[in-house]
CSV table of C-alpha atoms in Angstrom, one decimal:
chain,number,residue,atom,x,y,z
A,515,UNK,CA,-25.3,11.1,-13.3
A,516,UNK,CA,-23.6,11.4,-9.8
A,517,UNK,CA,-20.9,8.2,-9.4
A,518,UNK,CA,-22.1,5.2,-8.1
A,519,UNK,CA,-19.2,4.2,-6.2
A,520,UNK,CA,-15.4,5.2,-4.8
A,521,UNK,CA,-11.9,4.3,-5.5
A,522,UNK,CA,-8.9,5.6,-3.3
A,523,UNK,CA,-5.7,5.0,-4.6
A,524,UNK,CA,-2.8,6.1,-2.5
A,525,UNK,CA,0.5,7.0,-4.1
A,526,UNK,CA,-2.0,7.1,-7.0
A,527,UNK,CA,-0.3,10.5,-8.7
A,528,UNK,CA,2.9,8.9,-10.5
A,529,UNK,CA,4.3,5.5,-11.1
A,530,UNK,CA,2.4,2.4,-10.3
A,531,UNK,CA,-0.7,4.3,-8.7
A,532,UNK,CA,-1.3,6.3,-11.7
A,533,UNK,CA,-1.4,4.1,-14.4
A,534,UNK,CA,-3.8,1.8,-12.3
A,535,UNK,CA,-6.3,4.7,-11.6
A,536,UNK,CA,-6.3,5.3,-15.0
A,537,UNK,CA,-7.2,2.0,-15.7
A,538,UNK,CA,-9.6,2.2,-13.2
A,539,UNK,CA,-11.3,5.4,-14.3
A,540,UNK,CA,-11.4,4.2,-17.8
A,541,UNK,CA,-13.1,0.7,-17.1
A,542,UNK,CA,-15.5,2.5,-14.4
A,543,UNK,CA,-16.6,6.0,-15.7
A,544,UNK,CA,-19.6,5.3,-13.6
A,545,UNK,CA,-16.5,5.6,-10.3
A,546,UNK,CA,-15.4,8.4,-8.5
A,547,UNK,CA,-11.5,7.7,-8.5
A,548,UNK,CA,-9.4,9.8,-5.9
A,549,UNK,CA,-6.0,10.1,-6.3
A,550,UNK,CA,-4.7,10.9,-2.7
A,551,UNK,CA,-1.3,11.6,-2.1
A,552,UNK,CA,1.4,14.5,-0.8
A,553,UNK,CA,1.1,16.2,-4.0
A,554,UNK,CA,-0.2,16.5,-7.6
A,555,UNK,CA,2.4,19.0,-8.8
A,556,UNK,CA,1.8,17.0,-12.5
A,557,UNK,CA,-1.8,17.3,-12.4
A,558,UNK,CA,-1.9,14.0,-12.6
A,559,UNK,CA,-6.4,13.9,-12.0
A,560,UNK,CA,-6.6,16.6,-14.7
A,561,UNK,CA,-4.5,14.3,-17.3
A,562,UNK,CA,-6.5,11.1,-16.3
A,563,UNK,CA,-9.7,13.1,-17.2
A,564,UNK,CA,-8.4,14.6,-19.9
A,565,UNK,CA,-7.1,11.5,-21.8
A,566,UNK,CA,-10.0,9.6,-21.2
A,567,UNK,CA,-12.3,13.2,-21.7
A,568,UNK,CA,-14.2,12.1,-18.6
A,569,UNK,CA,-14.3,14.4,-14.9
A,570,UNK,CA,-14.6,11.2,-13.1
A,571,UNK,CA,-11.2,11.4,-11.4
A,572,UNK,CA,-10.3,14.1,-8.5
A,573,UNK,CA,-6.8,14.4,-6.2
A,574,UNK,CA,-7.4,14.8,-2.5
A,575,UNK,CA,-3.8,15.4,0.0
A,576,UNK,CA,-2.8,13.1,2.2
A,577,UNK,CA,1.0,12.8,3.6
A,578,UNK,CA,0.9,9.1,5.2
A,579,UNK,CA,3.6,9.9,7.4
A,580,UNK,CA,1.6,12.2,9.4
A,581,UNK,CA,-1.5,10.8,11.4
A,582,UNK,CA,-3.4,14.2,11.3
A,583,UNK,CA,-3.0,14.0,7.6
A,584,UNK,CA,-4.9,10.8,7.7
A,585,UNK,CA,-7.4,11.6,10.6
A,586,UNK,CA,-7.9,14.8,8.3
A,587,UNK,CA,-8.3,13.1,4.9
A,588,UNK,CA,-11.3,10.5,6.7
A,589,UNK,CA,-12.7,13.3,8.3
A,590,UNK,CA,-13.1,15.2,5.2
A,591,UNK,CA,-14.4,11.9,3.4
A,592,UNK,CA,-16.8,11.8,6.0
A,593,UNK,CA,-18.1,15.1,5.5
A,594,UNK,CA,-18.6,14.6,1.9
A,595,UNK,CA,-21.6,12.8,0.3
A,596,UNK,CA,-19.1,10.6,-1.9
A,597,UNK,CA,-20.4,7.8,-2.7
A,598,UNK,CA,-19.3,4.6,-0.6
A,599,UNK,CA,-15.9,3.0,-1.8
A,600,UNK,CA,-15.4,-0.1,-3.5
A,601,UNK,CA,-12.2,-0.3,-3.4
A,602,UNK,CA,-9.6,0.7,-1.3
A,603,UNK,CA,-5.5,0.4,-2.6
A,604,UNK,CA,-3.1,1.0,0.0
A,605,UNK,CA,-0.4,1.3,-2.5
A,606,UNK,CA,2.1,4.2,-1.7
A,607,UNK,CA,5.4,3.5,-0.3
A,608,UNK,CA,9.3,5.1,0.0
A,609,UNK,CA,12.8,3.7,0.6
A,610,UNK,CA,15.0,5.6,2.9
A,611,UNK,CA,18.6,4.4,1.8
A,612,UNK,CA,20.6,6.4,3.8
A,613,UNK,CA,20.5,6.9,7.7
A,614,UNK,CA,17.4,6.2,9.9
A,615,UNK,CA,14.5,8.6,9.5
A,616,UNK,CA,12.0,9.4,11.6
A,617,UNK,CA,8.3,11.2,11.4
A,618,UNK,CA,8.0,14.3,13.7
A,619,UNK,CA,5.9,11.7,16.3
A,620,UNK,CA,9.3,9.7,16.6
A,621,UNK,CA,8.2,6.8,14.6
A,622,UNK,CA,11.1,5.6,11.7
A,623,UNK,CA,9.6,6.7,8.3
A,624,UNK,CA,9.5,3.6,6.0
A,625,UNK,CA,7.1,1.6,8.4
A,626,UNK,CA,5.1,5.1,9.0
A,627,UNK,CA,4.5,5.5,5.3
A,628,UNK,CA,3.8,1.8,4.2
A,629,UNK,CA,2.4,0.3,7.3
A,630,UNK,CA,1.1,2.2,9.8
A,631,UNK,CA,-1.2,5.3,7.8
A,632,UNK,CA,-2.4,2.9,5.5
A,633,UNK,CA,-3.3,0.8,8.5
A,634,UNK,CA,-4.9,4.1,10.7
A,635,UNK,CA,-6.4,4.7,6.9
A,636,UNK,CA,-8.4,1.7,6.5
A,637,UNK,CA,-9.7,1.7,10.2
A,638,UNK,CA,-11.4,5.3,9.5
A,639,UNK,CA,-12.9,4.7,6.5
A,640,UNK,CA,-14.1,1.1,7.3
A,641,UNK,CA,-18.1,2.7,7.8
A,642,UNK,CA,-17.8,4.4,4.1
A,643,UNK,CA,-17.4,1.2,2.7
A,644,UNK,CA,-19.0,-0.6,0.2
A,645,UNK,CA,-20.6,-4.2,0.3
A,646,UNK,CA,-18.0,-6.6,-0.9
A,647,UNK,CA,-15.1,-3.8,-1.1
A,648,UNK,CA,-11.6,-4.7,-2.1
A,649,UNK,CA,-8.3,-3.8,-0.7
A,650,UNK,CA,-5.2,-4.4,-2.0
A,651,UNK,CA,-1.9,-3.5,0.0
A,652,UNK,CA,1.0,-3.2,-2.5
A,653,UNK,CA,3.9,-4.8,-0.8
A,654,UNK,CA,7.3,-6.4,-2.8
A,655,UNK,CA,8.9,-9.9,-3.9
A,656,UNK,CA,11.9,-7.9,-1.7
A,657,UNK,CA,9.6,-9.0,1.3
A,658,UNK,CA,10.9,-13.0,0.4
A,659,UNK,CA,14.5,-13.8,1.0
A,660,UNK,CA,14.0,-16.5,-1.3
A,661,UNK,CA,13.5,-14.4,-4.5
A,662,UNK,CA,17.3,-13.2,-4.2
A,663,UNK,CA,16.0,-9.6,-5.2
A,664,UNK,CA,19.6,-8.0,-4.2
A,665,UNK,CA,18.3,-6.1,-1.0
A,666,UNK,CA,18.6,-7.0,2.2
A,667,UNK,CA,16.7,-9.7,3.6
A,668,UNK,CA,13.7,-9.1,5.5
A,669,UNK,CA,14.3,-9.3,9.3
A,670,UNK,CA,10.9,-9.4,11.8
A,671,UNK,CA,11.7,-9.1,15.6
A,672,UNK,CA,8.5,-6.7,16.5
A,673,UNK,CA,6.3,-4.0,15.2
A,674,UNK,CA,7.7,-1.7,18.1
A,675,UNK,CA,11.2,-2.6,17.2
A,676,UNK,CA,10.0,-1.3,13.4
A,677,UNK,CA,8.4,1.6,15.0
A,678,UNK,CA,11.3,2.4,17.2
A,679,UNK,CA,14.6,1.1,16.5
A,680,UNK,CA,16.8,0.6,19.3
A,681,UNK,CA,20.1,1.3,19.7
A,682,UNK,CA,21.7,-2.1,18.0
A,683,UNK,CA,19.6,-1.2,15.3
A,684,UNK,CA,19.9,2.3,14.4
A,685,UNK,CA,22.5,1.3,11.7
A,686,UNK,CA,20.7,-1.2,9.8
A,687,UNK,CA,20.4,-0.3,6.3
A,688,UNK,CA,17.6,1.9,4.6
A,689,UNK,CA,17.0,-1.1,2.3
A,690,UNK,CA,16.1,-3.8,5.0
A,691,UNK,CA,13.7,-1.5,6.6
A,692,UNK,CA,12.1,-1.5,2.9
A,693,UNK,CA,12.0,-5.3,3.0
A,694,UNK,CA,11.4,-5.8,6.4
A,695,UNK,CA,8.0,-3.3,6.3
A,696,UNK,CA,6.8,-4.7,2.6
A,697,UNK,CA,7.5,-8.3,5.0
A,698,UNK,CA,4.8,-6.2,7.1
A,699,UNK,CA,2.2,-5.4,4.6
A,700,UNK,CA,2.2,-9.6,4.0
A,701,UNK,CA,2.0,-10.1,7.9
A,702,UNK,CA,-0.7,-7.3,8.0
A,703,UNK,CA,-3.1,-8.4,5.1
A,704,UNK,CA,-3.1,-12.1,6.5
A,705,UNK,CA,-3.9,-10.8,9.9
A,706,UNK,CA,-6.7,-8.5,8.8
A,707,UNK,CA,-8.4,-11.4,6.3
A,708,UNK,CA,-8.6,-13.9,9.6
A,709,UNK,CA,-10.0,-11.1,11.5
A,710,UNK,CA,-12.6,-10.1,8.4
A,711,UNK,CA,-13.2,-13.9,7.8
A,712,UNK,CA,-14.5,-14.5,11.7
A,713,UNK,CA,-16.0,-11.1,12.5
A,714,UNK,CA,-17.7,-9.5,10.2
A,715,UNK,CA,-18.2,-12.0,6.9
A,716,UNK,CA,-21.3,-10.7,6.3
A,717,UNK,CA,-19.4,-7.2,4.8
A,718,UNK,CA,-17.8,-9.4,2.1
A,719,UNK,CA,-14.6,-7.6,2.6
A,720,UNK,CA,-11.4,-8.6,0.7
A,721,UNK,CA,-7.7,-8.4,1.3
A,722,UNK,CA,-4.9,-9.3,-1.0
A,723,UNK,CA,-1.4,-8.3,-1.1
A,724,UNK,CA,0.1,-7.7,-4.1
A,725,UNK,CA,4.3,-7.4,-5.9
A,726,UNK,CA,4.3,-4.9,-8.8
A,727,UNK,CA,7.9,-6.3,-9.4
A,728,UNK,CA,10.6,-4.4,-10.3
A,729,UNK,CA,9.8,-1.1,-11.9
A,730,UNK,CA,12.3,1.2,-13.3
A,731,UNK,CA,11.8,5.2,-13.5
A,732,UNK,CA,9.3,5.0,-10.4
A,733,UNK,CA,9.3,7.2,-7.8
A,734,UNK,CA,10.1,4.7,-4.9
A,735,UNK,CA,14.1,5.2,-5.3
A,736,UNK,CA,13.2,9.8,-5.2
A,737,UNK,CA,15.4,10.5,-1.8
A,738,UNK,CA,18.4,7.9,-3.1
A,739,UNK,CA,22.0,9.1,-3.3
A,740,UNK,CA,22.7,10.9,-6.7
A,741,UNK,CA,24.4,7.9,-8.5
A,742,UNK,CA,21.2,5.7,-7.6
A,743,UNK,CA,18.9,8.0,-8.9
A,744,UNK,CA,21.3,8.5,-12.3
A,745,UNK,CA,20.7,4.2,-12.4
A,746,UNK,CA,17.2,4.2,-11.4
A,747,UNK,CA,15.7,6.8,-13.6
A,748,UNK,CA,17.7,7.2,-16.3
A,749,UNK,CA,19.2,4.2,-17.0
A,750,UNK,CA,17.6,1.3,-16.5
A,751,UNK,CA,14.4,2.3,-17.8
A,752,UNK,CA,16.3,2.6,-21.1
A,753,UNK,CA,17.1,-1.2,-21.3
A,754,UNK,CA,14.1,-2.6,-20.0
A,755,UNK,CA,14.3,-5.3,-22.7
A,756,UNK,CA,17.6,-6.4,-21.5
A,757,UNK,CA,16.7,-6.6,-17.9
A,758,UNK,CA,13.1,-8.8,-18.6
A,759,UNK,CA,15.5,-11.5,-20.1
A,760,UNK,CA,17.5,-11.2,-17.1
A,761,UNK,CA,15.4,-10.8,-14.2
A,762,UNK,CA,12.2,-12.5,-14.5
A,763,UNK,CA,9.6,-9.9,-12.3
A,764,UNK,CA,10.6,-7.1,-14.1
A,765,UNK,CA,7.8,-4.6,-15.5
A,766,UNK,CA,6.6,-1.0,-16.7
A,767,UNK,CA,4.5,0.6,-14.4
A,768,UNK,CA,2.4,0.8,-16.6
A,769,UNK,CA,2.0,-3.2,-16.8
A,770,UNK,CA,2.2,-3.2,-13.3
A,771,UNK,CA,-0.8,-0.9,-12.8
A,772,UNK,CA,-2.9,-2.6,-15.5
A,773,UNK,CA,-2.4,-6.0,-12.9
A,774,UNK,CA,-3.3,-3.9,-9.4
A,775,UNK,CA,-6.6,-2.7,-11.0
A,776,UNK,CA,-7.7,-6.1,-11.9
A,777,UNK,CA,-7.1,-7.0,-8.0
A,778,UNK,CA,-9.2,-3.8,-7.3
A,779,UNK,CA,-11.8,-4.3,-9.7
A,780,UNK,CA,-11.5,-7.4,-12.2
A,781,UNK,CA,-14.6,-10.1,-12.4
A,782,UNK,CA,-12.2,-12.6,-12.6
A,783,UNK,CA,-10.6,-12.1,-8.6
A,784,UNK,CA,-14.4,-11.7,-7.0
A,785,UNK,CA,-14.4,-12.8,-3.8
A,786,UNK,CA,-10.6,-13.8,-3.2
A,787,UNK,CA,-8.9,-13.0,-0.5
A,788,UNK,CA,-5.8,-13.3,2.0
A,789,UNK,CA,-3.8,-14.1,-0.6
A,790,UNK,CA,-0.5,-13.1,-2.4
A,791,UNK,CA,-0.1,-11.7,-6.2
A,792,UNK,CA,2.8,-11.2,-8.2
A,793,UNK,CA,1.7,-9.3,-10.6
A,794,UNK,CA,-1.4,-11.2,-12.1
A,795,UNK,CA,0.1,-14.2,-10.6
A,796,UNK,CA,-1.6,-15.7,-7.4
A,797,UNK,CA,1.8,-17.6,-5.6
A,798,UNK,CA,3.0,-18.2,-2.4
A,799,UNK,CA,4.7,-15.2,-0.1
A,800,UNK,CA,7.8,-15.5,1.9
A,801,UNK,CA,7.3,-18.3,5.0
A,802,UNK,CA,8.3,-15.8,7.1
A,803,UNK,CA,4.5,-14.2,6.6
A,804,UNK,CA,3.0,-17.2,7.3
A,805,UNK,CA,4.2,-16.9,10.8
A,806,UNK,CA,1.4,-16.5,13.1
A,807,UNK,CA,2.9,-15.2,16.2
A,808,UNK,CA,4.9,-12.3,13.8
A,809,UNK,CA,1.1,-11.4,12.2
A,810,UNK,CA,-0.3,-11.6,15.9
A,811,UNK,CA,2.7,-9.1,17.2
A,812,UNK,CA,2.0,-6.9,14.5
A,813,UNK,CA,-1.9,-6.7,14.8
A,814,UNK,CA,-1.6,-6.2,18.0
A,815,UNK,CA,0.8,-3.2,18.1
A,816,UNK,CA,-0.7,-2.0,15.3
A,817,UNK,CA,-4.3,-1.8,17.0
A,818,UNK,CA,-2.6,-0.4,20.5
A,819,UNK,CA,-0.9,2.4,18.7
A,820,UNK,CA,-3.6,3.4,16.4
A,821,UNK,CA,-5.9,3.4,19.3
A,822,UNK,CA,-3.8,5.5,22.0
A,823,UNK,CA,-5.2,4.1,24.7
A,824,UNK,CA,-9.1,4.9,23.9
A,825,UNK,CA,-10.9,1.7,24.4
A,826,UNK,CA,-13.7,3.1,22.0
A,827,UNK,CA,-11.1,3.4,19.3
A,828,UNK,CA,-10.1,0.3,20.2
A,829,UNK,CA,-13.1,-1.8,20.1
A,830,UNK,CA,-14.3,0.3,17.2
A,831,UNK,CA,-11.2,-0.7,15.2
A,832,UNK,CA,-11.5,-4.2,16.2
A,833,UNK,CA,-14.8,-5.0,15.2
A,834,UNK,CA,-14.6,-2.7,11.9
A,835,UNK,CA,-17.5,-0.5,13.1
């Protein structure tokens, strides 16, 4: 039988992604589970199907940090007969330790990859989805200066300052953009639910954000300096039982995957929405993402960019045509 409905998992071809498409795939044979990321130089949908000895899971390119990428990935959805999505997790991301890096379009790389596709990626497949669809937008406890994660603390002036960092802030450091745009992907999902909640209720579309915690081995640290990557992949990974007696947000990915695919398709989270996980924990995010007037700023950049000065992009993203 032809699958009933769609999952998109970005970043979904190592690390967190992975493991929760697999879950996905396993719980929902009756799913068409797309893996779409830069690469799947693993075969990371081959292994899913042939674990689970199912062909229910299929890889599909897309470089987030390159608008065409996207406007190409939803235009080949749309050409497709796939079947309409249920659930939508805007899960990849990248930190940039060193100096400032920017796309080819100008725009610095961190906010590109975790904000701004995902946001451009929702907007073009909002007509392929599903009644009641979920999204979930993995953002990071590092997002809360509160949680005393070690990197920088998140600092929100604008969405165009994020976009395009003056002068004064050329030298911040790769990690604060990290926490400042996972601060963004907080700001972003609130903004989106009050939208959802006034406009269009009838579509029964979810948002939550969610903080896969502290994950050893994963790819997020892949462009650190050499004596960060030793640490991060072959290190810490190894003493994993140390660290959860230490620090307590600290998981596999594997555990951490298992808690994003209940947010994306668990009984038990029907129908919640603007709200923020840790893990399978619903708590409170940072205050900082409570701030209307930072969630306003960044909706409304967001919108203006994404729209380049078509009104008919414009209203269409608005009303989620």
């Amino acid at each position: 039988m032809p699958p009933s409905r769609s999952v998109i998992i970005t970043g979904g071809t190592a690390g967190l992604g992975l493991f929760a498409a697999r879950e996905i795939a396993k719980a929902h044979p009756e799913y068409l589970v797309v893996l779409a990321s830069r690469n799947d130089g693993d075969g990371a949908a081959d292994k899913i199907n042939a674990g689970l000895q199912q062909e229910n899971t299929v890889y599909v390119p897309l470089d987030l940090s390159d608008n065409a990428s996207v406007r190409k990935f939803a235009e080949k959805w749309a050409s497709k007969n796939h079947p309409p999505i249920q659930a939508l997790l805007l899960n990849a991301g990248l930190q940039f330790p060193g100096a400032l890096q920017k796309n080819f379009e100008g725009l610095e790389k961190t906010f590109v990859i975790s904000h701004i596709g995902h946001a451009l990626l929702f907007h073009l497949l909002c007509p392929y989805f599903a009644p009641n669809i979920r999204v979930v937008v993995t953002s990071s406890g590092t997002h809360d200066p509160a949680k005393k994660t070690g990197l920088p603390d998140a600092v929100y002036h604008s969405a165009e300052e994020l976009a395009h960092p003056p002068t004064s802030a050329v030298k911040i450091p790769g990690r604060q953009r990290y926490s400042t745009t996972k601060l963004a992907n907080v700001l972003w999902t609130y903004a989106l639910n009050s939208r959802l909640v006034r406009r269009v209720p009838e579509r029964g579309i979810t948002i939550n954000a969610f903080d896969p915690g502290l994950m050893p081995g994963t790819g997020l640290a892949r462009v650190a300096v050499w004596y960060q990557r030793i640490l991060w992949f072959y290190v810490l990974p190894y003493i994993m039982p140390l660290l959860k007696l230490l620090i307590p947000n600290v998981h596999t990915a594997e555990e951490s995957g298992h808690s994003l695919a209940r947010l994306a398709v668990g009984k038990e989270v029907e129908g919640v929405s603007g709200r923020y996980f840790e893990g399978s924990r619903e708590i409170k995010s940072s205050n900082d993402s409570y701030d209307e007037s930072k969630q306003e700023d960044l909706w409304t950049w967001t919108i203006d960019y994404l729209s380049n000065g078509s009104d008919s992009d414009k209203a269409r993203f608005e009303s989620f045509a």
